[in-house]
Coordinates of C-alpha atoms in Angstrom, one line a residue:
M29 CA 107.1 159.8 94.5
T30 CA 105.5 158.4 91.4
I31 CA 106.2 158.4 87.7
R32 CA 103.4 160.9 87.3
T33 CA 105.4 163.5 89.2
R34 CA 106.7 165.7 86.4
I35 CA 109.7 168.0 86.8
L36 CA 111.0 170.7 84.5
L37 CA 114.8 171.5 84.9
V38 CA 116.0 174.9 83.6
D39 CA 119.7 175.7 83.5
D40 CA 122.1 177.0 80.8
D41 CA 124.7 174.5 81.8
I42 CA 123.9 171.7 79.3
H43 CA 126.0 169.0 80.9
L44 CA 124.6 169.8 84.4
V45 CA 121.0 169.9 83.4
H46 CA 121.1 166.6 81.5
S47 CA 123.1 164.9 84.2
L48 CA 120.7 166.0 86.9
G49 CA 117.8 165.1 84.7
D50 CA 119.1 161.5 84.2
W51 CA 119.7 161.2 87.9
L52 CA 116.1 162.2 88.8
T53 CA 114.7 160.0 86.0
D54 CA 116.5 157.0 87.6
R55 CA 114.7 157.8 90.8
G56 CA 111.2 157.6 89.3
Y57 CA 110.5 161.2 88.2
C58 CA 109.5 162.2 84.7
V59 CA 111.9 165.0 83.7
E60 CA 112.1 167.5 80.9
V61 CA 114.9 170.0 80.5
A62 CA 115.3 173.5 79.1
T63 CA 118.5 175.6 78.7
D64 CA 116.8 179.1 78.3
L65 CA 113.7 180.9 79.5
G66 CA 112.0 180.8 76.1
G67 CA 112.3 177.0 76.0
A68 CA 111.1 176.8 79.6
R69 CA 108.0 178.9 78.9
Q70 CA 107.2 176.9 75.8
Q71 CA 107.3 173.6 77.7
L72 CA 105.2 175.0 80.5
A73 CA 102.6 176.1 78.0
E74 CA 102.6 172.7 76.2
Q75 CA 102.8 170.3 79.1
E76 CA 101.7 169.9 82.7
F77 CA 104.4 169.9 85.4
D78 CA 104.4 169.5 89.2
V79 CA 107.7 171.1 90.0
L80 CA 110.0 173.6 88.2
I81 CA 113.6 173.7 89.2
T82 CA 115.5 176.7 87.8
D83 CA 118.7 178.7 88.3
L84 CA 118.5 182.4 88.8
R85 CA 121.2 183.2 86.2
I86 CA 120.5 181.6 82.8
A87 CA 122.9 183.1 80.3
D88 CA 122.0 186.8 80.1
E89 CA 118.4 186.2 81.3
D90 CA 116.9 186.8 84.7
G91 CA 115.5 183.7 86.4
F92 CA 113.1 185.9 88.5
D93 CA 111.1 186.6 85.3
L94 CA 110.5 182.9 84.9
I95 CA 109.5 182.5 88.6
R96 CA 107.0 185.4 88.3
S97 CA 105.4 184.2 85.1
T98 CA 105.1 180.6 86.4
A99 CA 103.5 181.8 89.6
K100 CA 101.0 183.9 87.5
H101 CA 100.2 181.6 84.7
H102 CA 100.9 178.1 86.2
P103 CA 100.1 178.5 89.9
S104 CA 99.8 174.7 90.4
V105 CA 103.6 174.3 89.6
A106 CA 105.9 174.4 92.7
V107 CA 109.1 176.4 91.9
L108 CA 112.4 175.4 93.4
V109 CA 115.4 177.7 92.9
M110 CA 119.0 176.4 92.7
T111 CA 121.8 179.0 92.6
G112 CA 125.4 179.4 93.5
Y113 CA 125.1 183.2 93.8
A114 CA 122.6 183.6 96.7
G115 CA 123.0 186.8 98.6
P116 CA 121.5 187.7 102.0
H117 CA 118.2 188.8 100.5
T118 CA 118.0 186.4 97.5
A119 CA 115.8 183.9 99.3
V120 CA 113.3 186.6 100.4
E121 CA 113.1 188.0 96.8
A122 CA 112.7 184.5 95.4
V123 CA 109.8 183.7 97.7
R124 CA 108.1 187.0 97.0
A125 CA 108.4 186.3 93.3
G126 CA 106.6 183.0 93.8
A127 CA 109.3 180.4 94.6
F128 CA 108.6 177.7 97.2
D129 CA 112.2 177.3 98.3
L130 CA 115.8 178.3 97.4
L131 CA 118.7 175.9 97.5
T132 CA 122.3 177.0 97.4
K133 CA 124.9 175.1 95.3
P134 CA 126.5 172.7 95.9
I135 CA 123.4 170.7 96.8
S136 CA 123.5 167.2 98.3
D137 CA 121.3 164.5 96.8
E138 CA 119.3 164.1 100.0
E139 CA 118.7 167.9 100.2
L140 CA 117.4 168.0 96.7
L141 CA 115.1 165.0 97.1
L142 CA 113.8 166.4 100.3
A143 CA 113.1 169.7 98.8
I144 CA 111.2 168.1 95.9
D145 CA 109.1 166.0 98.3
R146 CA 108.3 169.1 100.4
A147 CA 107.3 171.1 97.3
I148 CA 105.0 168.3 96.1
S149 CA 103.4 167.9 99.5
H150 CA 102.8 171.6 99.7
Q151 CA 101.1 171.6 96.4
H152 CA 98.8 168.8 97.5
V153 CA 97.9 170.7 100.6
E154 CA 97.2 173.8 98.5
Q155 CA 95.0 171.8 96.1
A156 CA 93.1 170.3 99.0
N157 CA 92.6 173.7 100.5
E158 CA 91.4 175.1 97.2
T159 CA 88.9 172.2 96.8
L160 CA 87.6 172.8 100.3
R161 CA 87.3 176.5 99.7
K162 CA 85.3 175.9 96.6
Q163 CA 83.0 173.6 98.5
L164 CA 82.5 176.2 101.2
D165 CA 81.9 178.9 98.6
R166 CA 79.3 176.6 97.0
R167 CA 77.5 176.1 100.3
R168 CA 77.5 179.8 101.0
G169 CA 76.6 180.7 97.4
L170 CA 73.5 180.3 95.3
E171 CA 73.3 176.6 96.0
S172 CA 72.3 177.4 99.6
I173 CA 69.3 179.4 98.4
L174 CA 66.3 177.1 98.0
S175 CA 64.0 177.9 95.1
H176 CA 62.7 176.7 91.8
D177 CA 60.5 179.7 91.1
Y178 CA 61.2 181.1 87.6
R179 CA 61.7 184.6 89.0
M180 CA 64.3 183.4 91.4
M181 CA 66.0 181.6 88.5
K182 CA 66.3 184.9 86.7
V183 CA 67.8 186.5 89.9
F184 CA 70.4 183.7 89.9
D185 CA 71.3 184.5 86.3
V186 CA 71.7 188.2 87.1
I187 CA 74.0 187.3 90.1
D188 CA 76.2 185.1 87.8
S189 CA 76.4 188.0 85.3
V190 CA 77.3 190.8 87.8
A191 CA 79.2 189.0 90.6
D192 CA 82.6 190.1 89.2
T193 CA 81.7 193.6 88.3
Q194 CA 82.6 196.7 90.4
A195 CA 79.2 198.3 90.0
S196 CA 77.0 198.9 93.0
I197 CA 74.0 196.5 93.5
L198 CA 70.7 197.4 95.1
I199 CA 68.7 194.5 96.4
T200 CA 65.1 195.3 97.1
G201 CA 62.4 193.2 98.7
E202 CA 60.2 192.9 101.8
N203 CA 61.6 191.9 105.2
G204 CA 62.6 188.3 105.4
T205 CA 62.9 187.6 101.6
G206 CA 66.6 186.8 101.9
K207 CA 68.4 190.0 100.9
S208 CA 71.4 189.3 103.1
M209 CA 71.8 185.7 101.7
I210 CA 71.7 187.1 98.1
A211 CA 74.4 189.7 99.1
R212 CA 76.6 186.9 100.5
A213 CA 76.0 184.8 97.4
I214 CA 77.2 187.6 95.2
H215 CA 80.3 188.0 97.3
H216 CA 81.2 184.3 97.3
R217 CA 80.7 184.0 93.6
S218 CA 83.0 187.0 92.9
S219 CA 86.8 187.3 92.6
R220 CA 86.6 189.1 96.0
R221 CA 85.5 186.0 97.9
G222 CA 88.9 185.8 99.5
G223 CA 88.4 189.2 101.1
P224 CA 86.1 190.1 103.9
F225 CA 82.3 190.3 103.8
V226 CA 81.2 193.1 106.1
E227 CA 77.6 193.8 106.9
V228 CA 76.1 197.0 108.4
A229 CA 72.5 197.5 109.5
C230 CA 72.1 201.2 108.8
G231 CA 68.7 201.4 110.5
A232 CA 70.0 200.1 113.8
L233 CA 72.3 203.1 114.5
P234 CA 71.8 206.9 115.0
D235 CA 73.5 209.1 112.4
T236 CA 76.7 210.0 114.4
L237 CA 77.3 206.3 115.3
L238 CA 76.6 205.2 111.8
E239 CA 79.2 207.6 110.4
S240 CA 81.7 206.3 112.9
E241 CA 80.8 202.7 112.1
L242 CA 81.3 203.3 108.3
F243 CA 84.2 205.6 108.2
G244 CA 85.9 205.1 111.6
H245 CA 86.9 207.9 114.0
V246 CA 90.0 209.4 115.5
A247 CA 90.6 209.8 119.2
G248 CA 88.6 212.6 120.7
A249 CA 86.1 212.8 117.8
Y250 CA 83.3 212.6 120.4
T251 CA 82.9 211.9 124.1
G252 CA 84.1 208.4 124.8
A253 CA 86.2 208.1 121.7
A254 CA 89.5 207.4 123.5
T255 CA 91.3 205.7 120.6
D256 CA 91.3 205.7 116.8
R257 CA 88.9 203.2 115.3
M258 CA 88.8 201.7 111.8
G259 CA 85.5 201.9 109.9
K260 CA 83.7 199.3 108.0
F261 CA 84.8 200.7 104.6
E262 CA 88.4 200.0 105.6
M263 CA 87.6 196.7 107.1
A264 CA 86.0 195.6 103.8
D265 CA 89.0 196.6 101.7
R266 CA 89.4 194.2 98.8
G267 CA 86.1 192.6 99.9
T268 CA 82.4 193.4 100.0
L269 CA 80.5 195.9 102.2
F270 CA 76.8 195.2 102.5
L271 CA 74.7 198.2 103.7
D272 CA 71.3 196.9 104.8
E273 CA 68.3 199.2 105.3
I274 CA 69.9 202.0 103.2
G275 CA 66.5 203.7 102.9
T276 CA 66.8 204.8 106.6
A277 CA 69.9 206.9 106.0
T278 CA 69.5 210.6 106.9
P279 CA 70.0 213.4 104.3
A280 CA 73.4 214.2 105.9
M281 CA 74.5 210.6 105.8
Q282 CA 73.3 210.3 102.2
V283 CA 75.7 213.1 101.1
K284 CA 78.6 211.3 102.7
L285 CA 77.7 208.0 101.1
L286 CA 77.4 209.6 97.7
R287 CA 80.9 210.9 97.9
V288 CA 82.4 207.6 99.0
L289 CA 80.5 205.6 96.4
Q290 CA 81.7 207.9 93.7
E291 CA 85.4 208.3 94.7
F292 CA 85.9 205.6 97.4
Q293 CA 87.6 208.3 99.5
F294 CA 86.5 209.4 102.9
E295 CA 87.7 211.0 106.2
P296 CA 87.2 209.3 109.5
L297 CA 85.0 211.1 112.0
G298 CA 86.9 214.0 113.6
G299 CA 89.9 213.5 111.2
M300 CA 91.5 215.4 108.4
E301 CA 93.3 212.6 106.6
T302 CA 91.7 211.3 103.4
R303 CA 91.6 207.5 103.2
Q304 CA 91.0 205.2 100.2
S305 CA 89.2 201.8 100.1
D306 CA 88.9 199.2 97.4
T307 CA 85.5 198.0 98.3
R308 CA 82.6 196.5 96.4
V309 CA 79.3 197.9 97.8
I310 CA 76.0 196.0 97.9
L311 CA 73.0 197.8 99.3
A312 CA 69.5 196.6 100.3
T313 CA 66.2 198.2 101.3
N314 CA 62.6 197.1 102.0
Q315 CA 61.4 200.6 101.0
D316 CA 60.2 202.0 97.7
L317 CA 63.1 204.3 97.0
E318 CA 61.5 205.8 93.9
S319 CA 58.7 207.1 96.1
S320 CA 61.2 208.4 98.6
V321 CA 63.0 210.2 95.8
A322 CA 59.7 211.7 94.6
S323 CA 58.9 212.9 98.2
G324 CA 62.4 214.3 98.7
S325 CA 63.4 212.1 101.6
F326 CA 66.0 210.3 99.5
R327 CA 68.5 212.0 97.2
Q328 CA 68.0 211.4 93.5
D329 CA 71.7 211.5 92.7
L330 CA 72.4 208.8 95.4
Y331 CA 69.5 206.7 94.1
Y332 CA 71.0 206.7 90.6
R333 CA 74.4 205.9 92.0
I334 CA 73.3 202.9 94.0
N335 CA 70.7 201.6 91.5
V336 CA 73.2 200.6 88.8
I337 CA 72.0 197.0 89.1
N338 CA 68.7 196.2 90.8
I339 CA 67.8 192.8 92.1
A340 CA 64.2 192.6 93.2
L341 CA 63.3 189.6 95.4
P342 CA 59.6 188.4 95.2
P343 CA 57.8 187.9 98.4
L344 CA 57.0 184.4 99.6
R345 CA 53.3 184.7 98.9
E346 CA 54.1 185.0 95.2
R347 CA 56.3 181.9 95.4
P348 CA 53.8 179.2 96.7
G349 CA 55.6 176.5 94.8
D350 CA 58.7 177.1 97.0
I351 CA 56.9 176.7 100.3
P352 CA 57.1 172.8 100.4
L353 CA 60.8 173.0 99.5
L354 CA 61.5 175.5 102.2
I355 CA 59.4 173.6 104.8
E356 CA 61.3 170.4 104.2
H357 CA 64.7 172.2 104.6
F358 CA 63.6 173.9 107.8
I359 CA 62.1 170.7 109.3
R360 CA 65.4 168.9 108.6
E361 CA 67.5 171.6 110.2
A362 CA 65.2 172.0 113.2
G363 CA 64.9 168.2 113.7
Q364 CA 68.7 167.8 113.7
T365 CA 69.2 170.7 116.1
A366 CA 66.5 169.4 118.5
S367 CA 67.3 165.7 117.9
R368 CA 63.8 165.1 116.7
D369 CA 62.5 162.7 114.1
V370 CA 59.8 164.6 112.3
E371 CA 58.2 163.4 109.0
G372 CA 56.4 166.6 108.0
F373 CA 53.0 168.4 108.0
D374 CA 49.7 166.7 107.3
R375 CA 47.4 167.8 104.5
E376 CA 45.4 170.4 106.3
A377 CA 48.4 172.1 107.9
L378 CA 50.2 172.2 104.6
A379 CA 47.2 173.8 103.0
V380 CA 47.2 176.5 105.7
L381 CA 51.0 177.1 105.2
Q382 CA 50.5 177.4 101.4
T383 CA 47.6 179.8 101.6
Y384 CA 48.9 182.1 104.3
R385 CA 50.1 185.5 103.1
W386 CA 53.4 185.5 105.0
P387 CA 54.1 189.1 105.9
G388 CA 57.4 188.1 107.4
N389 CA 58.3 185.9 104.4
I390 CA 60.9 183.2 104.6
R391 CA 62.2 184.3 108.0
Q392 CA 58.6 184.0 109.4
L393 CA 58.2 180.6 107.7
E394 CA 61.4 179.3 109.3
N395 CA 60.3 180.5 112.8
V396 CA 56.9 178.8 112.3
V397 CA 58.4 175.5 111.3
E398 CA 61.0 175.6 114.1
R399 CA 58.3 176.3 116.7
A400 CA 56.2 173.4 115.4
V401 CA 59.1 171.0 115.6
L402 CA 60.2 172.1 119.0
L403 CA 56.7 172.1 120.7
S404 CA 55.1 169.1 119.1
S405 CA 55.7 165.5 120.3
D406 CA 54.2 164.0 117.1
R407 CA 56.1 162.8 114.1
V408 CA 53.5 164.3 111.7
L409 CA 52.7 167.9 112.5
G410 CA 49.2 169.2 112.2
V411 CA 47.1 172.4 112.3
H412 CA 47.2 172.4 116.1
D413 CA 51.0 172.8 115.9
L414 CA 50.7 176.1 114.0
P415 CA 50.7 179.5 115.8
P416 CA 47.3 181.3 116.2
E417 CA 48.1 184.0 113.6
L418 CA 48.1 181.4 110.9
L419 CA 44.7 180.1 111.9
G420 CA 42.5 183.2 111.6
A421 CA 39.3 183.0 109.7
D422 CA 40.8 184.5 106.6
N423 CA 43.7 182.1 106.6
R424 CA 41.9 178.7 106.9
P425 CA 41.5 176.5 103.8
G426 CA 38.2 177.1 102.0
R427 CA 38.0 180.9 102.5
E428 CA 38.2 183.5 99.7
M429 CA 41.5 185.4 99.6
D430 CA 42.4 188.2 97.2
G431 CA 39.8 187.0 94.8
Q432 CA 41.3 183.6 94.5
R433 CA 39.8 180.3 95.7
T434 CA 42.0 178.6 98.4
A435 CA 42.7 175.0 99.1
S436 CA 39.3 173.5 100.0
A437 CA 38.6 172.8 96.4
I438 CA 41.5 170.4 95.9
Q439 CA 43.3 169.3 99.0
P440 CA 47.1 168.7 98.6
P441 CA 48.5 165.3 99.4
A442 CA 50.2 164.7 102.7
Y443 CA 53.6 166.3 103.1
N444 CA 56.2 163.7 103.9
L445 CA 60.0 163.6 104.2
S446 CA 61.2 160.4 102.5
A447 CA 64.7 158.9 102.8
N448 CA 66.0 160.8 99.8
H449 CA 64.3 164.1 100.9
A450 CA 62.0 164.2 97.9
V451 CA 59.3 166.9 98.0
A452 CA 56.0 165.1 98.3
S453 CA 53.7 167.9 97.3
R454 CA 51.8 168.5 94.1
W455 CA 50.4 171.6 92.6
N456 CA 46.9 172.6 93.6
N457 CA 44.4 175.3 92.8
A458 CA 45.4 177.2 96.0
S459 CA 49.0 177.6 94.8
L460 CA 48.4 178.6 91.2
P461 CA 49.8 182.2 91.0
T462 CA 47.4 183.3 88.3
S463 CA 46.7 186.8 89.4
G464 CA 47.9 189.3 86.8
R465 CA 49.3 186.6 84.5
S466 CA 48.5 185.5 81.0
L467 CA 46.8 182.1 80.3
R468 CA 50.1 180.7 79.0
E469 CA 52.0 181.8 82.1
A470 CA 49.3 180.3 84.4
L471 CA 49.3 177.0 82.6
E472 CA 53.1 176.8 82.7
F473 CA 53.1 176.6 86.5
P474 CA 51.5 173.2 87.0
E475 CA 53.4 171.8 83.9
R476 CA 56.7 172.9 85.5
E477 CA 55.8 171.4 88.8
I478 CA 54.9 168.1 87.3
I479 CA 58.1 167.8 85.3
L480 CA 60.2 169.0 88.3
Q481 CA 58.8 166.5 90.7
S482 CA 59.3 163.7 88.1
L483 CA 62.9 164.7 87.6
R484 CA 63.5 164.6 91.4
R485 CA 61.8 161.2 91.7
H486 CA 64.2 159.8 89.1
A487 CA 67.3 161.6 90.5
W488 CA 67.4 163.9 87.5
N489 CA 67.5 160.9 85.1
R490 CA 65.9 162.5 82.0
A491 CA 65.3 159.2 80.2
A492 CA 63.3 157.8 83.1
T493 CA 61.5 161.1 83.5
A494 CA 60.5 161.1 79.8
D495 CA 59.2 157.5 80.1
E496 CA 57.1 158.3 83.2
L497 CA 55.6 161.4 81.5
E498 CA 55.1 159.4 78.3
I499 CA 56.9 162.0 76.1
N500 CA 60.1 161.6 74.1
R501 CA 63.4 162.9 75.5
T502 CA 63.6 165.7 72.8
T503 CA 60.3 167.1 73.9
L504 CA 61.3 166.9 77.6
Y505 CA 64.6 168.8 76.9
K506 CA 62.7 171.5 75.1
K507 CA 60.2 171.8 77.9
M508 CA 62.9 171.9 80.5
K509 CA 64.7 174.7 78.6
R510 CA 61.5 176.7 78.2
L511 CA 60.5 176.3 81.8
G512 CA 63.9 177.1 83.3
L513 CA 64.5 173.5 84.5
D514 CA 67.8 173.0 82.6
D515 CA 69.7 175.0 85.3
P516 CA 72.1 172.5 87.0
R517 CA 71.6 174.3 90.4
L518 CA 68.1 172.7 90.6
Q519 CA 69.7 169.3 91.2
Y520 CA 71.2 170.6 94.5
A521 CA 68.1 172.5 95.6
L522 CA 66.9 169.9 98.1

């Protein structure tokens, strides 16, 4: 109990409310009083309170209205109800309306003080849980996706814009680009984050089993269906359903999906009862659905239904600047798992990793790094620790690849993990993504890398960064904004 614990007393008995208020003030609480609902609502709007103590009958007004409005508009305030007219169901109704506890008059001093302490303790637990939930959401949200590529920054902006919408989202990209992580980030940044996130790999199931998986089935729907089973659409009610590999759905399944995405109604396999689901649907594919629509293998109306918002993830070979960042993260994770102390890759190995085409994208890079950490006994990993497919003639530094010169011209510095996990790589000719870009876009890439590395060296201190780069702070701020470096998520990318 501290003087900062603020209590609002509401009762139409003026003598009682002031007497009780004085008594609680003597015990160290800060107390305000109101004798009607209007005065109570006004004080709640103008001041912050920890506990609201109210009667259920206040003149001709209903105390339940105050309880409900407080729970809705001031959820951090614990509500205690004092009444002399408690019926058998009054306590249940009060709790459903949002009250923490109901006390029946006459109330002893000890009973009231205990109820206040319990209410305050409960609010502290709720606040701690909310803080923990936000921390977990943050770890599972965009902050867990490592990138400083400007195209991924645009993807992050789209996610922030659409996370709370009901519209279907189609995520496209090659295998291993992180479509599932993006779907989870959307879910955890939305108002549905308290609901379930249910994932279904459509390409892993035959048509009949996929229908049962999505919509459920009734007993006897097919051989072996001994009992009713709930489908994923029902499991994801008030949450998010992620349908991966949607391009593999058969024409018959596409018809069923079109209906449920339009009406959110469906019948379980073998059943006649129509069911409803409040589900946000995110879909993903590694196929070119426009070509599938043109060839007739994918329904045009379904394509337009699911492609309300399209998020296209660039492949890793088009994000060479992210490779050192991802390597550091994967080394740290693999080293912790295997209890190994690994510093990083040497210059030649890093050059190979940055010039390889990565058909398996981020998932393949993670496997390559984990393999190197587990099999090597050295603290600094070299070319000999890389798998053979990365060491083919076309993938070694100094070879021509897609009309671009690779890393023999300018060798990158050694890749090293320092105590503060700074990324010790610099831009090089091998990693400049110039193909198909204007001169301005090509020149922005090394400029962005230089500024980003300086910001990280100085723990995002912009004054120190501007001094090191020998530019004034106003110029630095303008460059950061133009190059997409003013996004606060970048500070947590390592």
